[in-house]
Coordinates of C-alpha atoms and ligand atoms in Angstrom, one line a residue:
Chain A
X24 CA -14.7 -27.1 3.9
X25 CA -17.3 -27.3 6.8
X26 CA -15.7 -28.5 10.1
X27 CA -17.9 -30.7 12.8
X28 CA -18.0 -28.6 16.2
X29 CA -19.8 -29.9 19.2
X30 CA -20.9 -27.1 21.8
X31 CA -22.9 -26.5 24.9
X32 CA -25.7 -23.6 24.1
X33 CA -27.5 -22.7 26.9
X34 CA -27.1 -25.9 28.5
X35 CA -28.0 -28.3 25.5
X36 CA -25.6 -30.0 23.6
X37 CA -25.6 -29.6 19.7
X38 CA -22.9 -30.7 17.3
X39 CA -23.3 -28.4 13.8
X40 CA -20.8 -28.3 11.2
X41 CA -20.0 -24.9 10.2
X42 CA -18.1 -23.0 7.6
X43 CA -14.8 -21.2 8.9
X44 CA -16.2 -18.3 8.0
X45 CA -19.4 -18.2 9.8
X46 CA -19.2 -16.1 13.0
X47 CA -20.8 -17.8 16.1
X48 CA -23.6 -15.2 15.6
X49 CA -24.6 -16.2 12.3
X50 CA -24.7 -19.9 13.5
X51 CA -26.9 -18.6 16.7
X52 CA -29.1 -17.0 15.1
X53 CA -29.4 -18.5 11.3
X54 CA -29.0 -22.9 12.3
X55 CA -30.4 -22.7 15.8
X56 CA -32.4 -19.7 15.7
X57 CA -32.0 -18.0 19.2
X58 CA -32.8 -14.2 17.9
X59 CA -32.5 -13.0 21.0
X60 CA -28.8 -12.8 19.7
X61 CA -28.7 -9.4 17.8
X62 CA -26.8 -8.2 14.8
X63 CA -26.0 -4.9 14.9
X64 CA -23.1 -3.2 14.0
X65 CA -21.3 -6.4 13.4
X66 CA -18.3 -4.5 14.2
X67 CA -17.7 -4.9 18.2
X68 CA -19.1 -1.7 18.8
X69 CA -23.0 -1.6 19.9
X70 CA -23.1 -5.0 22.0
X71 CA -26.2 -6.2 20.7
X72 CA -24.8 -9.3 20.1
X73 CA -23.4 -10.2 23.3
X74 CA -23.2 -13.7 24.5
X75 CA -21.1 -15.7 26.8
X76 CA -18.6 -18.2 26.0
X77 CA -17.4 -20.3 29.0
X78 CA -18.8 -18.1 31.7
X79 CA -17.1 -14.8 29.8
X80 CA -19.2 -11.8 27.6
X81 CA -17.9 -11.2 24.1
X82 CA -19.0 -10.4 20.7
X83 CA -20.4 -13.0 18.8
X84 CA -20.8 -11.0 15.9
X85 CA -16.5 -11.3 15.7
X86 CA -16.5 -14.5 17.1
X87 CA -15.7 -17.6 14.8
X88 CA -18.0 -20.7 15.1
X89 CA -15.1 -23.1 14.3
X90 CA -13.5 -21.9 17.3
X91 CA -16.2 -22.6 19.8
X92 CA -15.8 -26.4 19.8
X93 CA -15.8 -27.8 23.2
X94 CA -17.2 -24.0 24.4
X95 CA -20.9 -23.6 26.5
X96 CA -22.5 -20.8 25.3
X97 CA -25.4 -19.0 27.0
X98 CA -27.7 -16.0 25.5
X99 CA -30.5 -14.4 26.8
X100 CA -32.8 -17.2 26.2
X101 CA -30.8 -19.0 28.6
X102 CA -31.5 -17.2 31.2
X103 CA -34.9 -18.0 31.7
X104 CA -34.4 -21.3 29.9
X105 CA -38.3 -23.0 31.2
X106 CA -39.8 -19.7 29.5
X107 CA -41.7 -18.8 32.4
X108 CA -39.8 -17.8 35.3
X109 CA -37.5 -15.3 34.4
X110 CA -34.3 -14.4 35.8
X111 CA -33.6 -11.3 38.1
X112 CA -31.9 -9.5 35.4
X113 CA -34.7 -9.8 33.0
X114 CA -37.3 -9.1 35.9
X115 CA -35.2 -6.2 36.9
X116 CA -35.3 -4.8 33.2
X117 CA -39.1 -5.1 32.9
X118 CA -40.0 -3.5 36.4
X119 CA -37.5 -0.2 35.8
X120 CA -38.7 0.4 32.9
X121 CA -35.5 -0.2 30.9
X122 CA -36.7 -1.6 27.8
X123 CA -38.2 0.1 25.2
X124 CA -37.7 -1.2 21.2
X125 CA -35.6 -4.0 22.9
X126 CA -32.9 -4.4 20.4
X127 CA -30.2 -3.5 22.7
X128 CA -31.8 -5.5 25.9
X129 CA -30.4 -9.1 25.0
X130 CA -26.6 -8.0 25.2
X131 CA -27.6 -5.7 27.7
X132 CA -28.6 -8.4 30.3
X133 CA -25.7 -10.4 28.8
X134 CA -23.1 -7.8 30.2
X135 CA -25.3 -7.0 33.3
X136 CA -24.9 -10.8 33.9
X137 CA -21.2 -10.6 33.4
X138 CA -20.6 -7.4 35.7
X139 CA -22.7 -8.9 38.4
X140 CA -21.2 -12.5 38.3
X141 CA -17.9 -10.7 39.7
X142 CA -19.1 -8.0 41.7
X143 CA -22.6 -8.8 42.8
X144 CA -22.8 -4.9 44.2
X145 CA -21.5 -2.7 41.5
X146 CA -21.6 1.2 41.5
X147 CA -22.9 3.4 39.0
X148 CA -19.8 3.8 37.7
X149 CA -18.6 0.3 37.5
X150 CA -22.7 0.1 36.2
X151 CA -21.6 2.4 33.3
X152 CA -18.3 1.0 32.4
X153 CA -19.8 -2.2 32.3
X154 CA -22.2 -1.6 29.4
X155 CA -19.8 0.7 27.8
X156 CA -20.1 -1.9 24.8
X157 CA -23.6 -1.8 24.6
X158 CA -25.3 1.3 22.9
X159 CA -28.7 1.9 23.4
X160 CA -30.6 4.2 21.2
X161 CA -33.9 5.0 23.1
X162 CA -33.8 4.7 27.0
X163 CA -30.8 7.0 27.3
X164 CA -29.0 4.5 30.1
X165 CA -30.4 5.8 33.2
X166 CA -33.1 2.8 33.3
X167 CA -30.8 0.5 32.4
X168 CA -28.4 1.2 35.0
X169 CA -30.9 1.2 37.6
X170 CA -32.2 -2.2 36.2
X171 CA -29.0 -3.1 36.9
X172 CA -27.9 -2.1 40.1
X173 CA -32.0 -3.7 41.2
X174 CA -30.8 -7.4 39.7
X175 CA -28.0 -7.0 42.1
X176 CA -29.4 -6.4 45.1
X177 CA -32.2 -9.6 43.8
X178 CA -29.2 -11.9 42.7
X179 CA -27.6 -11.0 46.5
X180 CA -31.2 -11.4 48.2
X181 CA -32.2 -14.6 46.3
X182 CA -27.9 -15.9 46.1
X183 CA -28.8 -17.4 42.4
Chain B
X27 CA -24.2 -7.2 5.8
X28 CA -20.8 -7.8 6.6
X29 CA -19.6 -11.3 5.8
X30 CA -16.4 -12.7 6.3
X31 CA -15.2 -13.9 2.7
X32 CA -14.0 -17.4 2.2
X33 CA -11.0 -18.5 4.2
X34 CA -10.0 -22.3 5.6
X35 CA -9.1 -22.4 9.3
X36 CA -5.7 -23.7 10.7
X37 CA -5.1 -24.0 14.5
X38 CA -1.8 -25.4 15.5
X39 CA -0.9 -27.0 18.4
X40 CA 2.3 -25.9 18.5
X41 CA 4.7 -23.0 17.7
X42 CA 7.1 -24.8 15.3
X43 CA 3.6 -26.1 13.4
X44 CA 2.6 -22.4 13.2
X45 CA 5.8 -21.3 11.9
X46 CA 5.5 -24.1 9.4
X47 CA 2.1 -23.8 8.1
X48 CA 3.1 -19.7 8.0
X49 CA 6.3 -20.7 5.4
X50 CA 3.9 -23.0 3.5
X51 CA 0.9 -21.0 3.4
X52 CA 3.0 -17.6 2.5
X53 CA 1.6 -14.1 2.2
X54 CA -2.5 -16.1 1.6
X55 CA -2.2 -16.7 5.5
X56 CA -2.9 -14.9 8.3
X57 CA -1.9 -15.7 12.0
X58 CA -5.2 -14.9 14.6
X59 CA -5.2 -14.2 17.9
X60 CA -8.3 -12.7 19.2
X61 CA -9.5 -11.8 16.1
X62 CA -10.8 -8.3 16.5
X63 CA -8.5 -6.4 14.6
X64 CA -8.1 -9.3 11.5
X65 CA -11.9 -10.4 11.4
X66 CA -12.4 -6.7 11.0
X67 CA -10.1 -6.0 8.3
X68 CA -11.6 -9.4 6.6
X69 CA -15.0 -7.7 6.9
X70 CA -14.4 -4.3 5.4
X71 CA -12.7 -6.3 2.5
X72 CA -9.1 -4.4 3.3
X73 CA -7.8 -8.2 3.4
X74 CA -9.0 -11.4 1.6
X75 CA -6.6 -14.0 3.6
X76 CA -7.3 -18.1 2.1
X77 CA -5.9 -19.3 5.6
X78 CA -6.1 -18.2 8.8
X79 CA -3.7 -19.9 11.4
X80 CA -5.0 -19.7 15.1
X81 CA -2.8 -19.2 18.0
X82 CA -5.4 -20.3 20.8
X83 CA -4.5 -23.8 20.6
X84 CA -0.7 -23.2 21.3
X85 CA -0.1 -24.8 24.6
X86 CA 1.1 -22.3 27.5
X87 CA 0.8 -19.1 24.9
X88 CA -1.9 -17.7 27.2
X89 CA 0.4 -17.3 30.0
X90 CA 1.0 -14.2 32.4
X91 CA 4.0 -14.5 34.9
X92 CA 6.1 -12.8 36.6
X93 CA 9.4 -13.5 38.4
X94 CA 11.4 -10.6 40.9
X95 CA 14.5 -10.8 38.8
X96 CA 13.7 -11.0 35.5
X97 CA 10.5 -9.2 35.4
X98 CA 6.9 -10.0 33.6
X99 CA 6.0 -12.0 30.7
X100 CA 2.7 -11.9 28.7
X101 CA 2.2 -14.4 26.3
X102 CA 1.0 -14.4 23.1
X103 CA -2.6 -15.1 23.6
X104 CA -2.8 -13.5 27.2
X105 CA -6.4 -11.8 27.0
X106 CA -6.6 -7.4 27.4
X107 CA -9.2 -8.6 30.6
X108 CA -6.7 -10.8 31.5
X109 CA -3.6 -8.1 32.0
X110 CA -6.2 -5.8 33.3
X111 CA -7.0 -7.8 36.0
X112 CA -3.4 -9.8 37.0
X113 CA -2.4 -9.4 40.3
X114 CA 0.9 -9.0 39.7
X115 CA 0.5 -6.6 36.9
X116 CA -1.4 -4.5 39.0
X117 CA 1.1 -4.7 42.2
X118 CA 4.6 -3.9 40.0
X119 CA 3.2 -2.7 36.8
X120 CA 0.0 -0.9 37.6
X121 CA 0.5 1.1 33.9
X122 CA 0.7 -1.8 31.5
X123 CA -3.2 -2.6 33.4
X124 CA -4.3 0.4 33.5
X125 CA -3.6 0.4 29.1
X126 CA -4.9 -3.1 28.8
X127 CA -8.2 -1.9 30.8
X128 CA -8.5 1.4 29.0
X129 CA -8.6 -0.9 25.5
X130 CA -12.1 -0.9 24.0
X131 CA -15.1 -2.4 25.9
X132 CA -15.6 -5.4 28.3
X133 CA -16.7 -7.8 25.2
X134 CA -12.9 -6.6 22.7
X135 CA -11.1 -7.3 26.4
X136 CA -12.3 -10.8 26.6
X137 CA -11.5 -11.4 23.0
X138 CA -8.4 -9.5 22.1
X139 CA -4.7 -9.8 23.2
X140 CA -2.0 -7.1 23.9
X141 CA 0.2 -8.6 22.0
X142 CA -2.6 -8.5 18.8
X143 CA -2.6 -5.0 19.8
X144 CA 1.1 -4.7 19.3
X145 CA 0.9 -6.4 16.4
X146 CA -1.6 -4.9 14.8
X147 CA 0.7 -1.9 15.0
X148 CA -1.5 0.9 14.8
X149 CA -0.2 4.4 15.7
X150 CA -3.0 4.6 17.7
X151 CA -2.3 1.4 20.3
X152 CA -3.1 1.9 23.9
X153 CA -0.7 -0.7 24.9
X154 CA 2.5 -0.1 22.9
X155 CA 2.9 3.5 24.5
X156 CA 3.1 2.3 28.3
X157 CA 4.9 -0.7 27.6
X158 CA 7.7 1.0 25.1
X159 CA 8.1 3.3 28.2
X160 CA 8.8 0.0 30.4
X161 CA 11.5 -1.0 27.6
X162 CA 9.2 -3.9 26.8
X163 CA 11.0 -6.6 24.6
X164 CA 9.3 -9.1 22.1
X165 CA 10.0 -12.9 21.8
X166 CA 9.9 -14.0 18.6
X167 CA 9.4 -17.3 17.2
X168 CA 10.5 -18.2 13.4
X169 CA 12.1 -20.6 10.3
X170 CA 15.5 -19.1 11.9
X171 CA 15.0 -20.5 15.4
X172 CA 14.2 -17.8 18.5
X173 CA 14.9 -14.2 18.8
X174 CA 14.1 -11.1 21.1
X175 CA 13.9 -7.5 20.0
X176 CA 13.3 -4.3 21.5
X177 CA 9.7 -3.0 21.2
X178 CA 11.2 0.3 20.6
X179 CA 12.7 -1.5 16.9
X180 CA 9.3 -3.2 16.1
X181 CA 7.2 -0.4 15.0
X182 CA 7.7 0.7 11.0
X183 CA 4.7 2.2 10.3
X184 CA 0.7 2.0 10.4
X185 CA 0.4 -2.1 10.1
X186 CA 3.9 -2.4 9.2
X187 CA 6.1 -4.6 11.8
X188 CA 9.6 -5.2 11.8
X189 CA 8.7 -9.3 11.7
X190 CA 10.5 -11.3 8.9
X191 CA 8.2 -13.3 6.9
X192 CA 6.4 -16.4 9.1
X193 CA 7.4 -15.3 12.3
X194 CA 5.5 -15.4 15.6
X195 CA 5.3 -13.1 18.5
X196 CA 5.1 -15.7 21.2
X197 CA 4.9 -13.1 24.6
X198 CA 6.8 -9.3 25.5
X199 CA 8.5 -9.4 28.4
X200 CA 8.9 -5.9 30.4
X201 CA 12.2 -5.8 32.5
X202 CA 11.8 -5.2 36.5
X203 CA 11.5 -1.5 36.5
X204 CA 14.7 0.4 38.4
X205 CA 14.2 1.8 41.7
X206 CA 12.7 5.3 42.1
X207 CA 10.7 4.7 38.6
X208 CA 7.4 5.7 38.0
X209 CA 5.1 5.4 34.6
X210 CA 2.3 7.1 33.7
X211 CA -0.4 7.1 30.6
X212 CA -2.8 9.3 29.5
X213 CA -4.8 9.1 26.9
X214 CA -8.0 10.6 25.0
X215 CA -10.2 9.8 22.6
X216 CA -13.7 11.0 21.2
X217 CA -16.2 8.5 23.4
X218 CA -14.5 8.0 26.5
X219 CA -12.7 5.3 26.6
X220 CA -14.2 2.8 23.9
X221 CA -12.7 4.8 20.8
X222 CA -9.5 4.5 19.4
X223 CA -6.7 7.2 21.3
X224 CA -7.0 10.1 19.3
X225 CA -3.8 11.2 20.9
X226 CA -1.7 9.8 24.0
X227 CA 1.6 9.6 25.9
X228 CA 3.1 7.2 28.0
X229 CA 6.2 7.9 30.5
X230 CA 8.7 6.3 32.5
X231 CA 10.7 8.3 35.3
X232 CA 13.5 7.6 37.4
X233 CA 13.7 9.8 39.9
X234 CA 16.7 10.6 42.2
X235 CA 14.8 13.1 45.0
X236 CA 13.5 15.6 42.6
X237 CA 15.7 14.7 40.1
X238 CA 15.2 13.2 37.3
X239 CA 17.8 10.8 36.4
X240 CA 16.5 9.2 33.1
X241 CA 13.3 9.3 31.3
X242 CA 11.4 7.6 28.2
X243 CA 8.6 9.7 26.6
X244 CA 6.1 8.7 24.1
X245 CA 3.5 9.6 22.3
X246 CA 0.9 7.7 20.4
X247 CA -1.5 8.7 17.5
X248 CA 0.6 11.2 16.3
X249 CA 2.6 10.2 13.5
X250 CA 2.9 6.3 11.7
X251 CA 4.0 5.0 14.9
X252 CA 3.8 5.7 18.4
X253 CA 6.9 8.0 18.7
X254 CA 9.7 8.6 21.0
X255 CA 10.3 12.4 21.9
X256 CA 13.9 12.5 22.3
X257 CA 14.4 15.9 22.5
X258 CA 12.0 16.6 25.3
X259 CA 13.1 14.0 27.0
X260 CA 16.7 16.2 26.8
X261 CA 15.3 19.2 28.6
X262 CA 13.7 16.8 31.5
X263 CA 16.7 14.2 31.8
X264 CA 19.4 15.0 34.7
X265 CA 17.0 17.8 35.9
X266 CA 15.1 19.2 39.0
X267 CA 11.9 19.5 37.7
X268 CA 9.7 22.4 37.6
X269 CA 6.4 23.7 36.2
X270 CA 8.9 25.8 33.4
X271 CA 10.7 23.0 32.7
X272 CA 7.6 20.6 32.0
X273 CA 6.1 23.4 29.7
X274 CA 9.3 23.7 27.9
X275 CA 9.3 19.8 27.7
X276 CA 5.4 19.6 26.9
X277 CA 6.0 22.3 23.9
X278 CA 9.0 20.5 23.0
X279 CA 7.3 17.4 22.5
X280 CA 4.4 18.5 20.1
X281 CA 7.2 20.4 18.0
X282 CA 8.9 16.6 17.6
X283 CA 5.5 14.7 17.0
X284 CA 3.8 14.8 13.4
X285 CA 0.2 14.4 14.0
X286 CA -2.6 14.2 11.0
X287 CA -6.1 15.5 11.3
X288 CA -8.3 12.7 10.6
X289 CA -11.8 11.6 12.0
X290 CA -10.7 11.1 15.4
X291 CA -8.6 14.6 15.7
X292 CA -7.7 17.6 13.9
X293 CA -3.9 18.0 14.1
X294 CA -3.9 21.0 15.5
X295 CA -6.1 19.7 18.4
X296 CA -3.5 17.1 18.9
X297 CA -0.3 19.1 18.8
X298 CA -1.7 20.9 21.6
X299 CA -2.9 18.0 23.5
X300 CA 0.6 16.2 23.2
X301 CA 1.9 19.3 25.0
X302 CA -0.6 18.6 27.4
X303 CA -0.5 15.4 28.1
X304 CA 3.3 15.2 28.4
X305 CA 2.9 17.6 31.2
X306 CA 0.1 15.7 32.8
X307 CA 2.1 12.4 32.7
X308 CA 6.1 13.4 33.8
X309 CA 3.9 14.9 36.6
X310 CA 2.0 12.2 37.7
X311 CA 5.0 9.6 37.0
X312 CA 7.0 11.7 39.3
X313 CA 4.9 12.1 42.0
X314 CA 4.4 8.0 41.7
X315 CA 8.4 7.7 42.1
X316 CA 9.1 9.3 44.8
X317 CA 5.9 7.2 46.8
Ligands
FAD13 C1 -15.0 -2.2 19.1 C2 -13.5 -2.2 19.1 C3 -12.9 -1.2 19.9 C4 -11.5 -1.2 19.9 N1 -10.9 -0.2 20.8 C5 -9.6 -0.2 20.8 C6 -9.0 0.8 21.7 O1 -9.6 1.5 22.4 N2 -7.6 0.8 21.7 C7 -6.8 0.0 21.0 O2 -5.6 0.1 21.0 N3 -7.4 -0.9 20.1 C8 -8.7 -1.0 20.0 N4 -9.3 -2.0 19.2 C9 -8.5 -2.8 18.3 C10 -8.3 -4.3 18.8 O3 -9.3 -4.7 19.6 C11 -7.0 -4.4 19.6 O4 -5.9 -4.0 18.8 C12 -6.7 -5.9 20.1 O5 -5.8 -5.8 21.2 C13 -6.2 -6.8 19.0 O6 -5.9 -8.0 19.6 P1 -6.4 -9.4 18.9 O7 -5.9 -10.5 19.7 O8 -7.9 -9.3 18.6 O9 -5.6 -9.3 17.5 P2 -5.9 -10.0 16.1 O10 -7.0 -9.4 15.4 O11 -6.0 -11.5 16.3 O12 -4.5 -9.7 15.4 C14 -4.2 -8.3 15.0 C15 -3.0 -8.4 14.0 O13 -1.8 -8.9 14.6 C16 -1.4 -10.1 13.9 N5 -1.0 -10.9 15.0 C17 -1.7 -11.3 16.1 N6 -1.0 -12.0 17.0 C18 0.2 -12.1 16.4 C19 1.4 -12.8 16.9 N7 1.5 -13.4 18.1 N8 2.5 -12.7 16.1 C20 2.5 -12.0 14.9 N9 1.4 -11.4 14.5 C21 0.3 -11.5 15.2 C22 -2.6 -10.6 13.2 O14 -2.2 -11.3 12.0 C23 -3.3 -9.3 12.8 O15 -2.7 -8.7 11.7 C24 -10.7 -2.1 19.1 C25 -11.4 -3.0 18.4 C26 -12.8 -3.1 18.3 C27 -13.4 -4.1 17.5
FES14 S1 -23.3 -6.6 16.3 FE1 -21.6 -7.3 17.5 S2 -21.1 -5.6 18.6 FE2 -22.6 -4.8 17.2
FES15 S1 -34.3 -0.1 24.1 FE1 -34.1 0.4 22.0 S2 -31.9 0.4 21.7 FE2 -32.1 0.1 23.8

């Protein structure tokens, strides 16, 4: 039986009723189709489908809808939620270089957001075990993690 | 690809509700934590559960506390990123965080739980080692009323718990460690840290000087369930250690463990790694117990 769940995506408020079994990245991307959510693996091992649920990264793609009544969920497309000025992660991404097919780059700003919410100047290391979740399969990392460590120093510039 | 199959969704608000939807729902119902060892099994078909009872909704199940006398308590749904991060876990048991932060990747911390992990009872847990060292103890919650049992009785094979039908883990406590104790855990696996231990050990030494006056060796990944190594921990107990002594222990302990060669290890690799390893971590939980 389909349960009523009201949640907080991105800011706007939707109530959806969803089937127990429908992980919160099948209701992401299939009812309110935000594809910047990917399915990868679908297995909690490439990232691809990271979003946050009350200010914390996990895996939608093991996530169940039912449970994120009362949650507020942001993806990547709430990060530059007018559409035309992006955020420092995303502007980061663009001017290193780190994105190249792009299937990885959603949950790959999703954990660079989480790392840099707690520790706005992260080393390469803590850099690397950040996106330890998140594989990427054409830029090799090292763009990434400069990306990364760039939005940093613009989040601590620009205090967003 | 990969759906979850049909199930209808339960979340209690208490534990006596949990217990009883558990008795009235029988073998069709699973209890959930974080999800990311059941979801899994649901997805790969290995399990076909009609119910699934959720824990999160349990008022005070998510807590972490700890208390000078009687030592610390992690509930139930207590979060991997959670125990990673405690401060009191890191100040008096910097082992049991060290396991919960060398669990999977950032995204499995937030969602999973330790005790999920113990629960889950794969040979290959990175938290039952370390905390079966610490003489960790489960409280459990079921149709008989409340009960605590050693960690060290819990384990009966890959998946297989010593849990009655419908009971609950609701938290392990780990004792205040003695004086002049040190732990240590090692681990290794194929990708860093993000695979599953291929093969691992976790220690406890109390140290009297050089010394040492009692010890608990373990090793994970290298038989049905993380195992004890009694007999190495023989040739090490009541000791002054040396480097022939930790060789005859490390050697000792591969001899007692039974490991497989699967996909994440051949066995041989493993028997010498155990050997390894138990060096590696008497040593470094020596060092860490004499300051
Ligand atoms: C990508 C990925 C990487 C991983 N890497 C690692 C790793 O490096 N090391 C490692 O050890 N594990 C790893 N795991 C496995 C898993 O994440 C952990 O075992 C996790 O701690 C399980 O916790 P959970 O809360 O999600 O458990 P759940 O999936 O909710 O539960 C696990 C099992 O325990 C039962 N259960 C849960 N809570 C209770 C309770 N309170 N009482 C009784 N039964 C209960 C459930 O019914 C289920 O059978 C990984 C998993 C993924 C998806
Ligand atoms: S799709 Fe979720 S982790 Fe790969
Ligand atoms: S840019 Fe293609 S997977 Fe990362």
């Amino acid at each position: 039986m389909k349960q009523v769940i009201k949640l907080s995506v991105n800011g706007d408020p939707y109530t959806v009723a969803v089937d127990p079994c429908q992980t919160l990245n099948e209701v992401l991307r299939e009812e309110l189709n935000l594809t910047g959510v990917k399915l990868g693996c679908g297995s909690g091992d490439c990232g691809a489908c990271t979003v946050h649920v009350d200010g914390r990264a996990v895996s939608s793609c093991l996530t169940l809808a039912v449970e994120m009544d009362g949650k507020e969920i942001l993806t990547a497309e709430g990060l530059a939620p007018s559409g035309e000025t992006l955020h420092p992660i995303q502007e980061a991404f663009i001017d290193k270089g780190a994105i190249q097919c792009g299937f990885c780059t959603c949950g790959m700003e999703m954990s660079a957001l989480n790392l840099l919410q707690k520790n706005p100047s992260p080393t390469e290391t803590e850099i690397r075990e950040a996106i330890s979740g998140n594989l990427c399969r054409c830029t090799g990392y090292t763009k990434i993690v400069e990306a990364i460590s760039a939005a940093g120093e613009k989040m601590r510039e620009g205090d967003r | 690809m990969m759906r979850l199959s049909h199930f209808d969704f339960l979340a209690p608000a208490t534990i006596e509700e949990a217990v009883g939807l558990l008795q009235s729902k029988g073998a069709d119902a699973r209890l959930m934590a974080g999800g990311t060892d059941l979801l899994m099994k649901i997805k790969l078909g290995a399990i076909k559960p009609g119910f699934i009872i959720s824990l999160k909704k349990i008022g005070g199940l998510d807590q972490i506390s700890f208390d000078p006398t009687t030592g610390l308590t992690i509930g139930a749904t207590a979060l991997l990123a959670d125990v990673a991060d405690h401060p009191d876990i890191l100040k008096h048991y910097p082992t049991v965080a060290q396991a919960a932060r060398g669990t999977a990747n950032v995204q499995v911390r937030n969602m999973g739980t330790v005790i999920g992990n113990l629960c889950n009872a794969s040979p290959a847990s990175d938290n039952a080692p370390t905390l079966l060292a610490m003489e960790a103890v489960l409280h459990i919650a079921g149709p008989e009323g409340k009960r605590k049992l050693p960690l060290d009785q819990f384990f009966k094979g890959p998946g297989m718990t010593a849990l009655k039908p419908s009971e609950i883990v609701t938290a392990v406590g780990v004792p205040v460690l003695p004086p002049n104790a040190g732990t240590a855990y090692i681990s290794l696996s194929a990708r860093g840290k993000l695979d599953c231990t291929a093969v691992g050990a976790a220690v406890m030494v109390t140290m009297s000087g050089d010394v040492c006056k009692d010890i608990r060796l373990f090793v994970a990944s290298c038989g049905p369930t993380p195992l004890r190594a009694v007999k190495a921990e023989e040739i090490i107990r009541g000791k002054q250690i040396s480097d022939d002594l930790l060789a005859q222990a490390g050697s000792q302990a591969s001899q007692e463990s039974r490991p497989i060669t699967d996909l994440r290890a051949s066995g041989e690799y493993r028997t010498k790694m155990i050997s390894v390893l138990t060096e590696r971590v008497i040593t470094e939980a020596s060092k860490k117990a004499r300051g």
